[in-house]
Coordinates of C-alpha atoms and ligand atoms in Angstrom, one line a residue:
M1 CA -88.1 45.7 -84.3
S2 CA -84.6 47.2 -83.0
S3 CA -83.2 45.5 -80.3
S4 CA -80.1 46.3 -78.2
T5 CA -78.3 43.1 -78.5
S6 CA -75.3 42.7 -80.4
D7 CA -76.5 39.4 -82.4
R8 CA -77.7 41.4 -85.6
R9 CA -79.6 38.3 -86.5
L10 CA -82.3 38.8 -84.0
S11 CA -83.5 41.8 -86.3
E12 CA -83.4 38.7 -89.0
L13 CA -85.4 36.3 -87.6
W14 CA -88.1 39.7 -86.8
N15 CA -87.8 40.2 -90.7
C16 CA -89.3 37.3 -92.0
V17 CA -93.1 37.5 -91.8
T18 CA -93.8 34.4 -94.2
L19 CA -93.3 30.9 -93.6
D20 CA -91.1 30.6 -96.2
E21 CA -88.5 33.8 -95.6
A22 CA -88.3 32.3 -92.3
S23 CA -87.2 29.3 -94.6
S24 CA -85.3 30.8 -96.3
L25 CA -83.4 32.3 -94.2
I26 CA -82.6 28.7 -92.4
N27 CA -81.5 27.4 -94.9
S28 CA -79.1 30.7 -96.4
T29 CA -76.8 31.1 -93.1
S30 CA -74.5 28.5 -93.0
S31 CA -74.4 27.6 -88.7
P32 CA -78.0 28.0 -86.6
F33 CA -79.0 30.5 -84.9
S34 CA -77.6 31.1 -81.5
L35 CA -80.3 32.3 -78.5
Q36 CA -79.0 34.3 -75.6
N37 CA -80.5 34.4 -72.1
F38 CA -82.3 37.5 -71.7
V39 CA -81.5 39.0 -68.0
G40 CA -80.9 41.8 -66.6
G41 CA -83.0 43.5 -69.0
Q42 CA -80.6 42.7 -72.0
Y43 CA -79.0 39.9 -73.8
I44 CA -76.3 38.4 -72.6
A45 CA -74.0 36.9 -74.4
P46 CA -73.9 32.8 -74.5
H47 CA -70.1 32.0 -73.3
D48 CA -71.3 34.2 -70.3
S49 CA -74.6 31.1 -69.4
L50 CA -71.6 28.3 -69.6
T51 CA -68.6 27.0 -68.2
S52 CA -67.2 25.4 -71.5
S53 CA -67.9 25.9 -74.8
S54 CA -69.5 23.0 -75.1
Q55 CA -72.4 23.0 -73.3
H56 CA -74.4 24.1 -76.2
I57 CA -77.6 22.5 -77.3
T58 CA -78.6 22.1 -80.6
S59 CA -82.3 22.8 -81.8
F60 CA -83.8 20.4 -85.2
E61 CA -87.3 21.7 -87.4
P62 CA -89.5 18.7 -86.8
K63 CA -91.2 18.8 -90.2
T64 CA -87.5 18.8 -92.0
G65 CA -85.4 17.6 -88.8
R66 CA -82.7 20.4 -89.6
P67 CA -80.6 22.1 -87.0
I68 CA -82.5 25.6 -86.8
Y69 CA -80.5 27.2 -83.5
T70 CA -78.6 26.7 -80.8
L71 CA -78.7 27.4 -77.0
P72 CA -76.8 26.9 -74.1
C73 CA -77.6 24.9 -71.8
T74 CA -76.6 27.2 -68.9
Q75 CA -75.5 26.1 -66.0
P76 CA -76.0 26.9 -62.5
H77 CA -73.0 30.1 -61.9
A78 CA -75.5 31.9 -64.3
V79 CA -78.3 30.2 -63.0
E80 CA -78.0 31.9 -59.2
A81 CA -76.5 35.0 -61.6
A82 CA -79.9 35.6 -63.3
I83 CA -81.9 34.5 -59.5
K84 CA -80.5 37.6 -58.4
A85 CA -81.7 40.2 -61.3
A86 CA -84.7 39.1 -59.9
K87 CA -84.3 38.5 -56.9
A88 CA -83.3 42.8 -57.2
A89 CA -85.5 43.6 -59.1
F90 CA -88.0 42.0 -56.6
P91 CA -88.7 45.0 -53.8
S92 CA -89.6 47.9 -56.5
W93 CA -91.3 46.3 -58.3
S94 CA -93.6 44.4 -56.7
K95 CA -94.3 48.5 -54.4
T96 CA -94.9 49.6 -58.1
A97 CA -98.8 51.2 -58.6
R98 CA -100.2 48.3 -59.8
A99 CA -102.4 50.7 -62.9
E100 CA -98.3 51.1 -63.6
R101 CA -97.5 47.6 -63.5
S102 CA -101.0 47.1 -65.8
A103 CA -99.8 49.3 -68.4
I104 CA -97.0 47.7 -69.2
L105 CA -98.7 44.2 -69.3
W106 CA -100.8 46.1 -71.3
K107 CA -98.1 47.9 -73.9
V108 CA -97.1 43.1 -73.8
S109 CA -100.1 42.1 -75.4
E110 CA -100.5 44.6 -76.9
L111 CA -96.4 44.2 -79.3
L112 CA -97.2 40.8 -79.3
Q113 CA -100.2 41.9 -80.9
Q114 CA -98.3 43.5 -83.4
N115 CA -96.3 40.4 -84.1
R116 CA -98.9 38.3 -84.6
E117 CA -97.6 36.5 -87.5
V118 CA -93.9 36.4 -86.4
F119 CA -94.4 34.2 -83.4
A120 CA -96.5 32.6 -85.4
I121 CA -94.2 31.4 -88.6
W122 CA -91.3 30.6 -85.9
E123 CA -93.3 28.6 -83.6
S124 CA -95.0 26.7 -86.3
I125 CA -91.4 26.5 -87.2
D126 CA -90.1 25.3 -83.9
Q127 CA -93.1 23.0 -82.4
G128 CA -94.3 21.2 -85.6
K129 CA -97.9 22.2 -85.6
T130 CA -99.4 23.7 -88.7
L131 CA -99.4 27.2 -89.0
D132 CA -102.6 28.3 -88.3
R133 CA -103.4 26.4 -85.1
A134 CA -99.7 27.9 -83.8
R135 CA -101.7 31.4 -84.4
V136 CA -104.9 30.3 -81.8
E137 CA -101.5 30.2 -79.7
V138 CA -100.0 32.9 -80.6
D139 CA -103.9 35.2 -80.1
R140 CA -104.0 33.2 -76.1
A141 CA -100.4 34.3 -75.1
I142 CA -102.2 37.7 -75.9
S143 CA -104.6 37.4 -74.2
N144 CA -102.6 36.6 -71.3
F145 CA -101.7 39.4 -70.5
S146 CA -104.4 41.2 -71.5
Y147 CA -106.0 39.6 -69.5
F148 CA -103.5 39.3 -66.6
S149 CA -103.7 43.0 -67.0
T150 CA -106.8 44.3 -66.2
F151 CA -107.4 41.1 -63.8
I152 CA -104.7 43.7 -61.3
L153 CA -107.5 46.2 -61.3
H154 CA -110.0 45.4 -60.4
E155 CA -108.5 42.9 -56.9
Q156 CA -111.1 42.9 -54.2
T157 CA -110.5 41.2 -51.0
A158 CA -112.4 39.3 -48.1
A159 CA -113.4 40.8 -44.3
R160 CA -115.1 39.7 -41.7
M161 CA -116.6 40.6 -39.1
V162 CA -116.6 39.3 -35.0
D163 CA -119.1 40.6 -33.9
G164 CA -119.0 43.6 -31.0
V165 CA -114.9 42.0 -30.8
A166 CA -113.2 42.5 -34.4
L167 CA -112.6 42.9 -37.9
T168 CA -110.4 41.0 -40.1
Y169 CA -109.3 40.9 -43.5
E170 CA -107.3 39.2 -45.9
H171 CA -104.4 41.1 -47.2
R172 CA -101.8 39.8 -50.2
S173 CA -98.4 40.6 -51.2
P174 CA -96.6 39.3 -53.3
A175 CA -94.8 36.4 -52.9
G176 CA -90.6 36.7 -54.1
V177 CA -88.8 35.5 -57.2
F178 CA -90.5 32.4 -59.3
A179 CA -89.1 29.4 -61.7
L180 CA -91.4 30.0 -64.0
I181 CA -90.9 26.3 -66.4
S182 CA -92.5 25.1 -69.5
P183 CA -92.7 22.1 -72.0
W184 CA -92.0 21.8 -75.6
N185 CA -96.5 21.4 -76.8
M186 CA -97.3 24.6 -76.5
P187 CA -94.3 27.3 -76.1
L188 CA -95.1 30.7 -76.1
Y189 CA -98.4 29.9 -74.8
L190 CA -97.3 28.6 -71.4
L191 CA -94.7 30.2 -70.8
T192 CA -97.2 33.1 -71.9
W193 CA -100.0 32.0 -69.2
K194 CA -97.5 31.7 -66.5
I195 CA -95.6 34.5 -66.5
A196 CA -98.4 37.3 -66.8
P197 CA -99.9 37.2 -64.4
C198 CA -96.6 35.8 -61.8
L199 CA -95.8 39.9 -63.5
A200 CA -98.9 41.4 -62.8
F201 CA -99.1 40.8 -59.0
G202 CA -95.7 42.3 -58.3
C203 CA -93.4 39.1 -58.3
T204 CA -90.0 38.8 -60.7
A205 CA -89.1 35.6 -62.5
V206 CA -87.1 33.5 -63.7
A207 CA -88.4 31.9 -66.8
K208 CA -86.7 29.0 -68.8
P209 CA -88.7 27.0 -71.6
S210 CA -88.3 24.0 -73.0
E211 CA -84.5 23.0 -75.1
V212 CA -86.6 21.7 -77.2
T213 CA -88.4 25.0 -78.7
S214 CA -87.1 27.6 -77.1
M215 CA -87.2 30.5 -80.8
T216 CA -90.3 32.2 -79.3
A217 CA -89.0 31.8 -75.6
F218 CA -86.4 33.9 -77.3
L219 CA -88.7 36.8 -79.2
L220 CA -89.3 37.0 -76.0
G221 CA -86.5 39.1 -74.2
D222 CA -86.9 42.5 -77.5
I223 CA -91.1 42.6 -76.3
F224 CA -90.4 43.1 -73.1
Q225 CA -87.3 45.6 -73.3
K226 CA -89.4 47.4 -75.7
A227 CA -92.5 47.3 -73.2
G228 CA -90.6 48.7 -71.6
V229 CA -90.4 46.6 -68.3
P230 CA -87.9 47.0 -65.6
P231 CA -84.8 44.7 -65.9
G232 CA -84.6 41.5 -64.2
V233 CA -88.3 41.9 -63.2
I234 CA -88.2 38.9 -66.1
N235 CA -85.6 36.7 -66.7
I236 CA -84.8 33.7 -69.6
I237 CA -82.8 31.5 -69.2
F238 CA -82.2 28.6 -71.5
G239 CA -81.0 25.2 -70.8
D240 CA -81.9 21.5 -70.2
G241 CA -84.3 20.2 -66.3
A242 CA -81.3 18.3 -65.8
T243 CA -78.4 21.2 -64.8
T244 CA -80.5 24.2 -65.6
G245 CA -83.8 23.4 -64.0
A246 CA -82.8 21.8 -61.6
A247 CA -80.5 24.3 -60.2
L248 CA -83.4 26.8 -60.9
V249 CA -85.8 25.2 -59.2
A250 CA -83.9 24.0 -56.2
S251 CA -82.3 27.6 -55.3
P252 CA -82.9 29.3 -51.7
L253 CA -83.8 32.2 -53.7
I254 CA -86.7 30.8 -55.6
N255 CA -89.8 31.5 -53.4
G256 CA -92.1 29.6 -55.9
V257 CA -92.1 27.3 -58.8
S258 CA -94.7 27.3 -61.1
F259 CA -94.2 24.0 -63.3
T260 CA -96.3 22.5 -66.3
G261 CA -94.4 19.3 -67.8
G262 CA -94.5 15.1 -67.4
T263 CA -95.2 13.7 -64.5
Q264 CA -92.3 12.4 -63.4
T265 CA -90.7 15.9 -63.8
G266 CA -93.0 17.0 -60.9
I267 CA -92.2 14.3 -58.5
A268 CA -88.2 15.2 -59.2
I269 CA -89.6 18.8 -58.1
R270 CA -91.3 18.1 -55.1
R271 CA -88.4 15.8 -54.3
L272 CA -85.4 19.0 -55.1
T273 CA -87.2 21.3 -52.8
A274 CA -89.2 18.9 -49.7
H275 CA -86.7 20.8 -47.6
Q276 CA -87.9 24.1 -48.4
I277 CA -91.5 23.7 -47.0
G278 CA -92.6 28.3 -48.0
K279 CA -91.8 27.8 -51.3
H280 CA -94.3 28.1 -53.4
L281 CA -95.5 24.9 -55.9
S282 CA -98.0 24.3 -59.1
L283 CA -97.3 21.9 -61.0
E284 CA -99.4 21.4 -63.4
L285 CA -99.1 17.6 -65.1
G286 CA -99.3 14.9 -67.4
G287 CA -102.3 13.6 -68.8
K288 CA -104.6 10.5 -70.5
N289 CA -107.5 12.0 -71.3
P290 CA -110.9 9.5 -71.6
T291 CA -113.3 11.1 -74.3
L292 CA -117.5 9.6 -73.8
V293 CA -119.4 8.8 -76.3
F294 CA -122.6 7.7 -75.3
A295 CA -125.8 6.3 -77.8
D296 CA -128.0 9.1 -77.5
S297 CA -125.5 11.5 -79.3
M298 CA -124.8 9.3 -82.2
V299 CA -128.3 10.4 -83.5
P300 CA -128.4 12.1 -87.2
S301 CA -129.1 16.0 -85.6
V302 CA -125.6 16.2 -83.1
R303 CA -123.7 13.3 -84.6
E304 CA -121.7 16.2 -86.9
R305 CA -120.4 17.7 -83.6
T306 CA -119.8 14.1 -81.7
I307 CA -117.3 13.2 -84.3
R308 CA -116.0 16.7 -84.7
V309 CA -115.6 17.3 -81.0
A310 CA -113.6 13.8 -80.5
A311 CA -111.9 14.2 -83.5
M312 CA -110.6 18.3 -82.8
A313 CA -109.9 16.5 -79.3
A314 CA -107.7 13.3 -80.2
F315 CA -105.6 15.1 -83.1
E316 CA -105.4 19.0 -82.6
N317 CA -102.0 20.1 -82.4
Q318 CA -101.3 16.5 -83.0
G319 CA -102.8 15.1 -80.2
E320 CA -99.6 17.0 -78.1
I321 CA -101.9 18.9 -75.6
C322 CA -101.9 17.5 -72.5
L323 CA -106.4 17.9 -72.5
C324 CA -106.6 15.4 -75.5
G325 CA -108.9 12.8 -75.4
S326 CA -106.6 9.9 -76.6
R327 CA -108.7 7.2 -74.8
I328 CA -112.1 7.0 -76.4
Y329 CA -114.9 4.9 -74.7
V330 CA -117.8 4.1 -76.5
E331 CA -121.8 3.3 -75.4
K332 CA -121.8 -0.6 -77.6
S333 CA -124.7 0.0 -79.0
V334 CA -122.8 2.8 -81.4
Y335 CA -119.4 1.9 -81.4
N336 CA -119.4 0.1 -85.0
D337 CA -121.4 3.3 -86.8
F338 CA -118.3 5.6 -84.4
V339 CA -115.4 3.7 -85.3
R340 CA -116.9 3.9 -89.3
D341 CA -117.3 8.0 -89.4
F342 CA -114.9 8.7 -86.9
T343 CA -112.3 6.5 -88.4
A344 CA -113.9 8.6 -92.4
Y345 CA -113.9 12.1 -90.3
V346 CA -110.2 12.2 -90.0
R347 CA -108.8 10.1 -92.5
E348 CA -110.8 13.7 -94.8
K349 CA -109.9 16.6 -92.3
Y350 CA -107.0 15.1 -90.6
V351 CA -104.7 13.5 -93.6
L352 CA -106.2 14.9 -96.6
K353 CA -105.9 17.8 -95.9
Q354 CA -102.7 17.8 -94.3
T355 CA -104.1 19.6 -90.4
V356 CA -101.7 17.8 -88.3
G357 CA -98.0 19.3 -87.7
A358 CA -94.5 16.7 -86.7
V359 CA -94.9 15.6 -84.2
A360 CA -92.2 18.0 -81.5
S361 CA -88.9 16.4 -82.3
L362 CA -87.2 12.6 -82.6
Q363 CA -86.3 11.3 -79.7
H364 CA -90.7 12.0 -79.0
C365 CA -91.5 10.2 -82.4
D366 CA -88.9 6.9 -81.8
K367 CA -91.2 6.4 -78.5
I368 CA -94.3 7.6 -79.9
R369 CA -93.3 4.6 -83.2
G370 CA -92.4 2.7 -79.9
Y371 CA -95.7 2.7 -79.4
L372 CA -96.9 2.0 -82.6
E373 CA -95.3 -1.2 -83.0
L374 CA -96.8 -2.3 -79.7
A375 CA -99.9 -2.1 -80.9
A376 CA -99.2 -4.1 -83.8
E377 CA -96.8 -7.2 -81.8
Q378 CA -100.8 -6.7 -79.6
K379 CA -102.4 -7.7 -82.1
A380 CA -104.0 -4.5 -82.2
T381 CA -106.6 -3.2 -85.4
F382 CA -105.5 -0.1 -87.4
H383 CA -108.2 2.2 -88.6
L384 CA -105.7 4.5 -89.6
G385 CA -102.5 5.5 -89.2
G386 CA -99.0 2.2 -88.9
A387 CA -97.6 2.9 -92.1
P388 CA -95.0 6.4 -92.5
P389 CA -96.9 8.7 -94.1
T390 CA -97.1 10.1 -97.7
L391 CA -93.6 13.0 -97.3
N392 CA -92.5 16.2 -99.7
E393 CA -88.8 15.3 -100.1
D394 CA -87.8 18.0 -98.6
E395 CA -89.5 16.9 -94.8
A396 CA -88.2 13.0 -95.7
Q397 CA -86.2 13.5 -92.1
G398 CA -88.5 15.0 -90.1
Y399 CA -91.5 13.5 -87.4
W400 CA -94.2 13.1 -88.8
I401 CA -96.5 10.2 -87.1
E402 CA -99.5 9.5 -89.2
P403 CA -103.1 10.4 -87.0
T404 CA -103.2 6.9 -86.1
I405 CA -106.8 4.6 -84.8
L406 CA -106.6 1.2 -82.7
T407 CA -109.2 -0.6 -81.5
D408 CA -108.9 -4.7 -79.9
V409 CA -106.6 -2.7 -77.5
A410 CA -106.2 -4.0 -74.2
K411 CA -107.2 -2.5 -71.2
N412 CA -104.3 -3.0 -69.2
S413 CA -101.8 -2.7 -72.9
A414 CA -99.1 0.4 -72.0
I415 CA -100.7 2.4 -75.0
Q416 CA -103.8 2.8 -72.8
I417 CA -102.4 3.3 -69.7
D418 CA -99.5 5.7 -70.7
E419 CA -99.2 9.2 -72.0
I420 CA -98.4 8.6 -75.5
F421 CA -98.9 12.5 -76.2
G422 CA -98.9 12.7 -79.9
P423 CA -102.0 11.6 -82.4
V424 CA -102.3 7.8 -81.2
V425 CA -106.8 7.5 -80.0
T426 CA -107.8 4.3 -78.9
I427 CA -111.6 3.7 -79.4
T428 CA -113.1 0.3 -76.6
P429 CA -116.7 0.3 -76.1
F430 CA -118.9 -0.3 -73.1
D431 CA -122.1 -1.7 -71.5
N432 CA -123.6 1.0 -69.4
E433 CA -123.0 4.4 -68.0
Q434 CA -121.3 3.1 -64.6
E435 CA -118.8 0.9 -66.8
A436 CA -118.3 3.9 -68.7
I437 CA -117.8 6.4 -65.8
Q438 CA -115.0 3.1 -64.1
L439 CA -113.3 2.8 -67.6
A440 CA -112.5 6.8 -67.9
N441 CA -111.1 7.1 -64.1
D442 CA -109.2 4.5 -64.5
S443 CA -105.5 5.9 -65.0
E444 CA -103.5 7.7 -62.5
Y445 CA -103.8 10.7 -64.6
G446 CA -106.9 13.6 -63.5
L447 CA -107.0 16.1 -65.4
A448 CA -109.4 16.5 -68.6
A449 CA -112.6 14.5 -69.8
I450 CA -114.1 15.0 -72.6
L451 CA -118.2 14.1 -72.6
L452 CA -120.5 13.7 -74.8
T453 CA -124.3 13.6 -74.8
T454 CA -127.4 15.2 -75.2
D455 CA -129.5 14.0 -72.1
G456 CA -129.0 17.0 -69.5
A457 CA -129.2 14.6 -66.5
R458 CA -126.5 12.8 -66.9
M459 CA -124.5 15.7 -67.9
R460 CA -124.5 16.3 -64.3
R461 CA -124.4 12.9 -63.2
V462 CA -122.3 11.5 -65.1
G463 CA -119.7 14.6 -65.2
E464 CA -119.7 15.4 -61.8
Q465 CA -118.6 11.6 -61.2
L466 CA -115.3 12.1 -63.1
E467 CA -111.8 12.1 -62.2
A468 CA -110.5 15.0 -63.5
G469 CA -110.2 19.1 -63.3
L470 CA -111.8 19.9 -66.6
V471 CA -114.5 18.9 -68.2
W472 CA -115.9 19.1 -71.4
V473 CA -119.6 18.5 -72.2
N474 CA -120.1 18.2 -75.9
C475 CA -117.2 20.7 -76.7
W476 CA -113.3 20.9 -76.1
L477 CA -110.6 23.1 -74.6
V478 CA -113.3 26.2 -74.5
R479 CA -111.5 28.4 -72.1
E480 CA -112.1 31.1 -69.9
L481 CA -108.7 32.8 -68.1
G482 CA -110.6 32.7 -64.8
T483 CA -111.3 28.6 -64.3
P484 CA -109.2 27.1 -62.0
F485 CA -107.0 25.3 -64.8
G486 CA -105.4 22.1 -62.7
G487 CA -105.5 18.2 -62.5
M488 CA -106.7 15.7 -59.9
K489 CA -104.3 12.7 -59.5
N490 CA -101.1 12.3 -60.8
S491 CA -102.0 15.2 -62.9
G492 CA -100.7 18.2 -61.1
T493 CA -101.4 20.1 -57.8
G494 CA -103.0 24.3 -57.4
R495 CA -105.0 25.4 -59.9
E496 CA -104.5 28.5 -62.1
G497 CA -106.6 31.3 -63.9
G498 CA -107.6 34.1 -63.2
E499 CA -107.9 34.4 -58.6
H500 CA -106.5 31.0 -59.1
S501 CA -103.3 32.8 -60.3
R502 CA -103.3 35.1 -57.7
D503 CA -103.0 32.4 -55.3
V504 CA -99.7 31.2 -55.7
F505 CA -98.5 34.7 -56.8
T506 CA -98.9 35.9 -54.0
V507 CA -99.2 35.0 -49.2
V508 CA -101.8 36.5 -47.4
R509 CA -101.8 37.4 -43.9
T510 CA -105.2 38.3 -42.1
L511 CA -105.0 41.4 -39.6
H512 CA -107.6 41.6 -36.9
L513 CA -108.3 46.0 -35.9
P514 CA -110.3 45.7 -32.8
A515 CA -113.5 47.0 -32.5
Y516 CA -113.4 49.5 -30.6
Ligands
LIG601 P1 -91.2 17.5 -69.3 O1 -91.6 17.7 -67.9 O2 -89.8 16.6 -69.7 O3 -90.1 18.7 -69.2 C1 -90.8 20.0 -68.8 C2 -89.9 21.6 -68.4 O4 -89.0 20.9 -67.4 C3 -89.0 21.9 -69.0 O5 -88.4 23.1 -69.8 C4 -87.6 21.2 -69.2 O6 -86.2 21.3 -69.5 C5 -87.4 21.1 -67.1 N1 -87.5 20.0 -66.6 C6 -86.6 18.5 -67.0 N2 -86.5 18.6 -65.4 C7 -86.7 19.3 -65.0 C8 -85.8 19.3 -63.2 N3 -85.1 18.1 -62.7 N4 -85.8 19.9 -63.0 C9 -86.6 21.4 -63.7 N5 -87.3 21.9 -64.3 C10 -86.8 20.3 -65.6 O7 -91.8 17.5 -70.5 P2 -92.0 17.5 -71.3 O8 -91.7 16.5 -72.0 O9 -91.0 19.0 -72.6 O10 -94.1 17.9 -71.8 C11 -94.8 16.9 -71.6 C12 -95.4 17.3 -70.8 O11 -95.8 18.5 -70.7 C13 -96.9 15.7 -71.4 O12 -96.6 14.9 -69.9 C14 -98.4 17.1 -71.0 O13 -98.8 16.2 -70.2 C15 -97.2 17.7 -70.4 N6 -98.4 19.0 -69.8 C16 -98.3 19.4 -69.3 C17 -100.0 20.2 -69.4 C18 -101.2 21.1 -68.0 O14 -101.6 21.9 -68.3 N7 -101.2 20.5 -67.2 C19 -99.6 21.4 -70.6 C20 -98.8 21.4 -71.5 C21 -98.0 19.5 -71.8

């Protein structure tokens, strides 16, 4: 893929079509790659985004701990320049015919498809996830664009009659310039979950990926150029939260913020924008999700599915998915059987077959290890994990945590309360349905819940009482992109997906027309 950037190294990134090639490229360079902001339709030299040459952040490869690239910690003056580019592009883009916007976004999805493997390789290297997991997420990024590019071709609006007096109808227009901010756990997937609807509904944006995982966002700029997205419609800037993210969300030129990340950052963003009442805020935050295992789900005919779903919900992407079920509650009569079978399955599927990647950063790894030390101090039982895993020589400096299964963890232990966001689960017995619901809801969070039962009445009876924005019954992570996505309690506010994303990125006015 060609690039207008003067940095020939961008094309070197595109030329890597296997993990080994990408790895050799990193090893062969004497200095790490230097990522550049994408503003006004082109990559710009890092020094234009900074006020001193020391304002770079180094990003490390989780599997090996080696430095892979640096990114600018974009300073407020350069954040403002990016916002102004988005603002300048808004009048034209917001009036561009839906069919034209749709065609451009469809082209983006095609280009992502054509470069699927390159994106997957760099995502796996940058985030620590397995290549298979990265491929799944690139596929989802492709669907984000194809879904919203076609969604806007079939929009409807509501009209109401006031008998003999008036016809009213809802008219929507793009809400303006958005700040789109994403975390490090599913970098491309989550950033495109914001960019695709934002652009589809006619808004322009400044997007900022996590400073921990910026590589695939950097490659995206090239895709947008190639797809013919007009300059300034989407700008991608790099940097940390305190400097770059805060300047972005607080700017009075920003009409809305779509944010995915931790609850404490969500609170900080609310504070930063508290005086800007009309600013649209969509906050997708943390979770500490329960998995409820009822005895009927452990009968021989469905036992394998129960174990598989509970394990996938616990350990997919190293447990670094906001929707992971990290608190498992099991009906007492099948508790011992579940612990035994679940442990055996996780050992076989995730440990021996090495289908768990490294966690995203050294800082995060240290945080998780802190919880494991606490578990040992509190005399929890380790059924799996607890010891450093066996590593290849080149992985010894990496951020590896073995899947960990704990029992005998007190209800009020930080291990049960805090979002650990890693490959660590607790298993706790319950006596009856009411206790299961009470334990599941005993959390400041309310993002997701997993319900494992074969009793049809219970699916509704329990499912409808769970304090969670998403409840999965005998399955997990199944998504249709129109379903409202979001959490209750401290897991966030607002919903995204299909028409719910339209609510985020548009403003509604109601017109009243007299009947005569
Ligand atoms: P984080 O909140 O530390 O950072 C997320 C993003 O916010 C990053 O880009 C960061 O630079 C930026 N940021 C930080 N401070 C900011 C500020 N003051 N103003 C503006 N931007 C700021 O989260 P993280 O550690 O990257 O990600 C992990 C968290 O994300 C977990 O809590 C996880 O549950 C959550 N998450 C939620 C969802 C969801 O859909 N609800 C999905 C994925 C991850």
